[in-house]
CSV table of C-alpha atoms in Angstrom, one decimal:
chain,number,residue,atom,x,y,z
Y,1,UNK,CA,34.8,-2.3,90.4
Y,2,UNK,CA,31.5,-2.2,88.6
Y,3,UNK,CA,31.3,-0.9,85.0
Y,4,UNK,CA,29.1,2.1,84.1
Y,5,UNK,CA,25.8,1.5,82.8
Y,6,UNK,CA,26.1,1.9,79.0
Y,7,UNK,CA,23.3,2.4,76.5
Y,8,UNK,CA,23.9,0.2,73.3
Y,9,UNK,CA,22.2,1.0,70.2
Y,10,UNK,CA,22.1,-1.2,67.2
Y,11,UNK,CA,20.4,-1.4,64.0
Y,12,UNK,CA,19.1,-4.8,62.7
Y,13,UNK,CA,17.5,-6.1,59.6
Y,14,UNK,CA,15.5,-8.9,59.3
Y,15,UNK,CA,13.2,-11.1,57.7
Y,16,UNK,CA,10.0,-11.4,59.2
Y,17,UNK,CA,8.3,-14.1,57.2
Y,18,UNK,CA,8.7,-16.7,60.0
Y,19,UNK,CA,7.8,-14.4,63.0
Y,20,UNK,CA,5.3,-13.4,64.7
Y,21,UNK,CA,5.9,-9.9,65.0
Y,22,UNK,CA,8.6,-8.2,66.5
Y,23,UNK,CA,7.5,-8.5,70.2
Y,24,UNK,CA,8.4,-10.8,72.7
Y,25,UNK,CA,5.0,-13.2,73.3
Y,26,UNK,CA,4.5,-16.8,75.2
Y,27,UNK,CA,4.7,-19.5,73.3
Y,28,UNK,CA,5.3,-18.1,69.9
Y,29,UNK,CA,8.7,-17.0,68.3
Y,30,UNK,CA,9.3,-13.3,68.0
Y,31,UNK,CA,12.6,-10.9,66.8
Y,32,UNK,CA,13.3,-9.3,70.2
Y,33,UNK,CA,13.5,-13.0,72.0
Y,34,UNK,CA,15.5,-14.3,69.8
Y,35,UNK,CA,17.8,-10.9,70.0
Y,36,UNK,CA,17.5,-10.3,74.2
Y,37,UNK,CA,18.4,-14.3,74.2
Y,38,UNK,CA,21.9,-13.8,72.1
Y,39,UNK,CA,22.2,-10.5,74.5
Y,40,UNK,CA,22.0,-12.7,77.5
Y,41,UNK,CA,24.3,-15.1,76.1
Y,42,UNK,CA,27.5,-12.4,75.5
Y,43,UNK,CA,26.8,-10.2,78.1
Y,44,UNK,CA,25.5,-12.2,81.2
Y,45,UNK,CA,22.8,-9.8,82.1
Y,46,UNK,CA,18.9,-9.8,81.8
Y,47,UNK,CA,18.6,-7.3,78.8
Y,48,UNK,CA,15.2,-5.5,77.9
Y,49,UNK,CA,15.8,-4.6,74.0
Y,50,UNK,CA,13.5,-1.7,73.0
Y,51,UNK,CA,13.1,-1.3,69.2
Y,52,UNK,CA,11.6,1.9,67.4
Y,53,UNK,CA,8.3,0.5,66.8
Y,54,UNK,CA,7.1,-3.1,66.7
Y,55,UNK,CA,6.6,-4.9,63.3
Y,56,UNK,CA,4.0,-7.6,63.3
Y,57,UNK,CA,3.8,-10.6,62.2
Y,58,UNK,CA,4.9,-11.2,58.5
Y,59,UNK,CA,6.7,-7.9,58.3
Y,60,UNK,CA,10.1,-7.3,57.0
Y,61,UNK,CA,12.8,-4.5,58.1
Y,62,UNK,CA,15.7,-3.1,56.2
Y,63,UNK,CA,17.0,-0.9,59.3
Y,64,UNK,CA,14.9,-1.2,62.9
Y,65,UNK,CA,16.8,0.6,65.4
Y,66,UNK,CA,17.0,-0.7,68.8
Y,67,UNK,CA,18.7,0.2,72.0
Y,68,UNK,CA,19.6,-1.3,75.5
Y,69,UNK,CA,21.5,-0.9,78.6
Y,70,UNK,CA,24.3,-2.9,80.0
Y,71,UNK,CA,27.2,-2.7,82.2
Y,72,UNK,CA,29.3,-5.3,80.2
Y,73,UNK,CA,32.7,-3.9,79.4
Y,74,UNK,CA,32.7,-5.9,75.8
Y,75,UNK,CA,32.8,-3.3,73.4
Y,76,UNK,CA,29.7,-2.6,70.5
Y,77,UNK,CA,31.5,-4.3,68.1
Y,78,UNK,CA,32.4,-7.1,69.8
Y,79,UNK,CA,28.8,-7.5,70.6
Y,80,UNK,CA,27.7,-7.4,66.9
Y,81,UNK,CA,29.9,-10.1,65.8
Y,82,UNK,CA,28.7,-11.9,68.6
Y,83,UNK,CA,25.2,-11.4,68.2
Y,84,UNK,CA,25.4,-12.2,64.2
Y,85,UNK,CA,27.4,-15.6,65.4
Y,86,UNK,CA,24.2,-16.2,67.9
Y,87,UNK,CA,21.4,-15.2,65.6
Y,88,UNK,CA,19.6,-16.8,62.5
Y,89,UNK,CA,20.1,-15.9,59.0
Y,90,UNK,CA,17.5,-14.4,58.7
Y,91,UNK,CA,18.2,-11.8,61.3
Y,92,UNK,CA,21.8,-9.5,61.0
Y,93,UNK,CA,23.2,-7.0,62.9
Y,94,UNK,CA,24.2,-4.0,60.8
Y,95,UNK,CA,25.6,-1.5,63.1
Y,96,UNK,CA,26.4,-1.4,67.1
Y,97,UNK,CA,27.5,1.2,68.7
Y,98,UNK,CA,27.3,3.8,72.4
Y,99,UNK,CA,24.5,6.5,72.6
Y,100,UNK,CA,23.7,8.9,74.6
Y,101,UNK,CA,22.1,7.3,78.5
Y,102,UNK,CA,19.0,9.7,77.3
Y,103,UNK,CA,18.8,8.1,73.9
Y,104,UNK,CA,15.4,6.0,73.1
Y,105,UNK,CA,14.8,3.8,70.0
Y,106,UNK,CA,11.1,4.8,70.2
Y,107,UNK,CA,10.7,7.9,71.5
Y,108,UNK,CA,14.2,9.8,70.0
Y,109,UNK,CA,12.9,9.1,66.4
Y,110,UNK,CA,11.7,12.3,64.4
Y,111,UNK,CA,10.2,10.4,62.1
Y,112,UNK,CA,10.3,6.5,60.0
Y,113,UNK,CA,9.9,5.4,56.4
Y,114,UNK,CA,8.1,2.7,56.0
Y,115,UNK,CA,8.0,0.6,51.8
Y,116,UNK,CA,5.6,-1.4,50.4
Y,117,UNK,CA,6.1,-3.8,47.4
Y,118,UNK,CA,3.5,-5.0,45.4
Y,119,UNK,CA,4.3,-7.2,42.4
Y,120,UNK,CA,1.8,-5.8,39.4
Y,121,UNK,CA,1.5,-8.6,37.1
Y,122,UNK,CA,-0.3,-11.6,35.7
Y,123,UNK,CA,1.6,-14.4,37.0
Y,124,UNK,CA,3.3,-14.7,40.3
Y,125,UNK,CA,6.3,-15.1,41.9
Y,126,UNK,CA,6.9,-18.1,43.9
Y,127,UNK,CA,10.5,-17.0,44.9
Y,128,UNK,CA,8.6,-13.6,46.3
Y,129,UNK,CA,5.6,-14.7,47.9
Y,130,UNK,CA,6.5,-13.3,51.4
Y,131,UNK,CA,8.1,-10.2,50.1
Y,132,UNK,CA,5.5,-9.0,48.4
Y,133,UNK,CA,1.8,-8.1,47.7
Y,134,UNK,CA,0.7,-10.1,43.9
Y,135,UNK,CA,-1.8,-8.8,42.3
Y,136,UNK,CA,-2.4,-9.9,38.9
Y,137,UNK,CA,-5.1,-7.5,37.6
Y,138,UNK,CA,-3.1,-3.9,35.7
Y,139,UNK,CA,-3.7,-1.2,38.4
Y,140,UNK,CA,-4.1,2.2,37.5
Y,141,UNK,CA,-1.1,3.9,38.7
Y,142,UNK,CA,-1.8,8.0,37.4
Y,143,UNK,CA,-5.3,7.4,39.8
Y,144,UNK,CA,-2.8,6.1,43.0
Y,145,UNK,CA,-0.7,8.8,42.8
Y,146,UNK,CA,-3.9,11.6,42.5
Y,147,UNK,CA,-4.7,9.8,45.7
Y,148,UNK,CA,-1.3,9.8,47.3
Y,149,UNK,CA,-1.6,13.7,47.3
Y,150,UNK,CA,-4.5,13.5,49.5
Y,151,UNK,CA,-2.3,12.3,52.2
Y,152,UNK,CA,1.0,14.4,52.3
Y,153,UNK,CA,1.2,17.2,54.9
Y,154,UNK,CA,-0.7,16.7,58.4
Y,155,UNK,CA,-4.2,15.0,58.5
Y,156,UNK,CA,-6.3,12.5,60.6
Y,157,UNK,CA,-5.3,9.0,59.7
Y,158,UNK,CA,-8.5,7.8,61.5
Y,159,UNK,CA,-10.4,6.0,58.7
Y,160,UNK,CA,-7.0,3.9,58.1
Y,161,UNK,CA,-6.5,3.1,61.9
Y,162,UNK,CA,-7.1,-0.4,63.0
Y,163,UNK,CA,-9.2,-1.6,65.9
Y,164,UNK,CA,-7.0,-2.5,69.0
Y,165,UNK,CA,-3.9,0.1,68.8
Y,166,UNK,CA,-3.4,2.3,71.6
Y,167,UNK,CA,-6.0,5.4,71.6
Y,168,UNK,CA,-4.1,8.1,71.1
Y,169,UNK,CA,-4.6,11.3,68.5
Y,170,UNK,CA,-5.0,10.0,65.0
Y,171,UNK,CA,-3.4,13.4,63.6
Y,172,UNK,CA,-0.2,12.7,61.8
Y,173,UNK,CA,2.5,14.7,59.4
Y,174,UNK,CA,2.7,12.5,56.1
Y,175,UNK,CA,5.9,13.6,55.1
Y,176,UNK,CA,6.5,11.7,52.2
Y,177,UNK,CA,4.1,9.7,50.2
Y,178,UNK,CA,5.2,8.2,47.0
Y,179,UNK,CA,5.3,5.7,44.0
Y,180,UNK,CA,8.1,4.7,42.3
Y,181,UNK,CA,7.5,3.1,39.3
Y,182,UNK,CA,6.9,-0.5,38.5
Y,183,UNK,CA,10.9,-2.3,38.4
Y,184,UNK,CA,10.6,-5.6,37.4
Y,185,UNK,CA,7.0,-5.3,38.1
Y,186,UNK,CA,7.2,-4.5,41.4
Y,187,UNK,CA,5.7,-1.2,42.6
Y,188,UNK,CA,7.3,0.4,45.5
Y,189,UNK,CA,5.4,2.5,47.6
Y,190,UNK,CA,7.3,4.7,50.4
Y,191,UNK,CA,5.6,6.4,53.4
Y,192,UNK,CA,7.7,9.0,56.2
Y,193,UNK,CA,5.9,10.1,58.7
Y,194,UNK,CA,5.8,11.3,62.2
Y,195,UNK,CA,4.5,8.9,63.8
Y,196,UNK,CA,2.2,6.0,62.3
Y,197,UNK,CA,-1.3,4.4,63.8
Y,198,UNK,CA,-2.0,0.5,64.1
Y,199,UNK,CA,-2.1,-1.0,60.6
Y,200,UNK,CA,-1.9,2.9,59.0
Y,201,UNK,CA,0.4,2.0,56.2
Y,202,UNK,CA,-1.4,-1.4,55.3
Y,203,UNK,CA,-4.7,0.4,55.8
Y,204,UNK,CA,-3.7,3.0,53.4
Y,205,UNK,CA,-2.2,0.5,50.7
Y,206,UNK,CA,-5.4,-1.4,50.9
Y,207,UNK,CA,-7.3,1.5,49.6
Y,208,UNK,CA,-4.9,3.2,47.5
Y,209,UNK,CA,-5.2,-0.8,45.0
Y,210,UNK,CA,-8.8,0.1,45.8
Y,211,UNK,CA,-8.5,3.0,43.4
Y,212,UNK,CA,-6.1,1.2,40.9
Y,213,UNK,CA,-8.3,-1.4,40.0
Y,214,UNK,CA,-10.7,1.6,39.7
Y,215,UNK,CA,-13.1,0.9,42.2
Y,216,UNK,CA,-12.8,4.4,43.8
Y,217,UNK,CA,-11.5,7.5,42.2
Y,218,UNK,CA,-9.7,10.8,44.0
Y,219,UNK,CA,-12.7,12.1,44.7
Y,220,UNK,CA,-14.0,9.0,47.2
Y,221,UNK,CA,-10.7,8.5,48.7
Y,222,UNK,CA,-11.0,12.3,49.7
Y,223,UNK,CA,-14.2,11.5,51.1
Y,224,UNK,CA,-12.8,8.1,52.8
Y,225,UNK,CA,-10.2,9.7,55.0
Y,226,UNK,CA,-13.3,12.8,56.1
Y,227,UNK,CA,-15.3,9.8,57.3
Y,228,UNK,CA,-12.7,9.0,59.9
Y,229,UNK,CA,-14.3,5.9,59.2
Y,230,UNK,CA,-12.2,2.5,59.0
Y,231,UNK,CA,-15.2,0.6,58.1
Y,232,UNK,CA,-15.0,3.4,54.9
Y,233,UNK,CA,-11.6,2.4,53.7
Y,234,UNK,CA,-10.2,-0.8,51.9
Y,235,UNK,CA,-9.1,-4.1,53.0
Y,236,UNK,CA,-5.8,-4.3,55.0
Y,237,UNK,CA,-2.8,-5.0,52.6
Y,238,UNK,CA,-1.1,-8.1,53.6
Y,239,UNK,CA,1.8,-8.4,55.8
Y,240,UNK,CA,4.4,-9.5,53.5
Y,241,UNK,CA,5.2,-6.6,51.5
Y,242,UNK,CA,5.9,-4.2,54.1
Y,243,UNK,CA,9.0,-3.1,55.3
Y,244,UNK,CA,10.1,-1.0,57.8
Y,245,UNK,CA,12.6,1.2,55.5
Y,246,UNK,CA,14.4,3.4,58.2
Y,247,UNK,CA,14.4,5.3,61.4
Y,248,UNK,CA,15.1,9.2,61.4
Y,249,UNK,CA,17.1,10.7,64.2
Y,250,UNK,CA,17.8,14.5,64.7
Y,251,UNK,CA,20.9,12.9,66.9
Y,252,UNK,CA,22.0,9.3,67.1
């Protein structure tokens, strides 16, 4: 008798530092290969593993949810062990379990939190080098936050959209947008939103150590994001220090 087709959601961290993104790609190694390979392995099946969003290259997360079907009768947990037996360290399986058929990793979510680290000191870190942004130079931290206001509540992200993402509507709901203070010197930025464009959070960052270094103020990072310019705002923040914090459902 054939099993029922059963939707299996999980939720992974990993460290992205020697990736190349989340995606499957020829020829270069990604998260979801290495994760549909150790699904093919328990469960005998061809498995497509859909993920909330895709990280890129470099980029870290602390709870990507993902979600796929099977008709294996091994049970969730069983295929967590197995998966965490199968996979490198640097990838681990921190929860398996049924959803609903209609649940989707992407399109279910109500919203993600995304961090970014950046290590606010003279000297580096050679133990954090891929886990975080260094810069050495005191930024201004009261003039990040006056900019961080500009972006809470729903606005057009368009001046911090990348080239090359889908072309879609560049209106989002910044739900949070905040600094923690400098622990250890690392300061932690922390973005929820709705939704986020190609390179948004990166883009943003970029601009926001553009007016802590005070190269900009409130008042030109008001103007920035009018322009719905890219070519307005700062560089793009490096990969390293971003991770993908969590995934909000109404239902899971």
């Amino acid at each position: 008798m054939t099993e029922a087709k059963k939707n299996i959601r999980i939720v992974v961290a990993y460290d992205g530092s020697r990736y190349h993104g989340w995606q499957r790609q020829p020829r270069a190694l990604s998260i979801q290969a290495v994760l549909e390979e150790a699904i093919h392995r328990i469960t005998r099946e061809p498995s497509t593993l859909i993920a909330s969003g895709r990280t890129d290259a470099g980029v870290h997360a602390l709870h990507q949810v993902c979600h796929f079907f099977t008709r294996s009768s091994i049970s969730p947990e069983s295929i967590r062990r197995g998966l965490n037996s199968l996979t490198p360290e640097d990838i681990h399986i921190k929860e398996a379990g049924y959803a609903p058929l209609n649940f989707h990793a992407q399109y279910s979510a109500r919203s993600k939190t995304y961090e970014y680290r950046i290590l606010n000191r003279p000297d580096p870190d050679p133990f954090l080098r891929f886990y975080v942004w260094h810069i050495p130079v005191r930024l201004d931290l009261r003039e990040m936050e006056r900019c961080l206001e500009l972006i809470r509540g729903v606005n057009d992200f368009s001046a911090f959209r990348s080239s090359g993402g889908s072309p879609g509507d560049p209106i989002r709901n910044m739900i949070r947008a905040e600094l923690h203070p400098p622990r250890g010197g690392i300061i932690s930025l922390v973005f929820e939103a709705n939704g986020f464009l190609r390179h948004m959070v990166r883009n943003i960052v970029g601009t926001l150590v553009d007016a802590g270094k005070g190269r900009i103020d409130r008042k030109e990072f008001k103007r920035i994001m009018a322009s719905r310019d890219r070519r307005q705002a700062g560089i793009k923040a490096p990969p390293q220090g971003l991770y993908l914090k969590m995934v909000h459902y109404d239902v899971t």
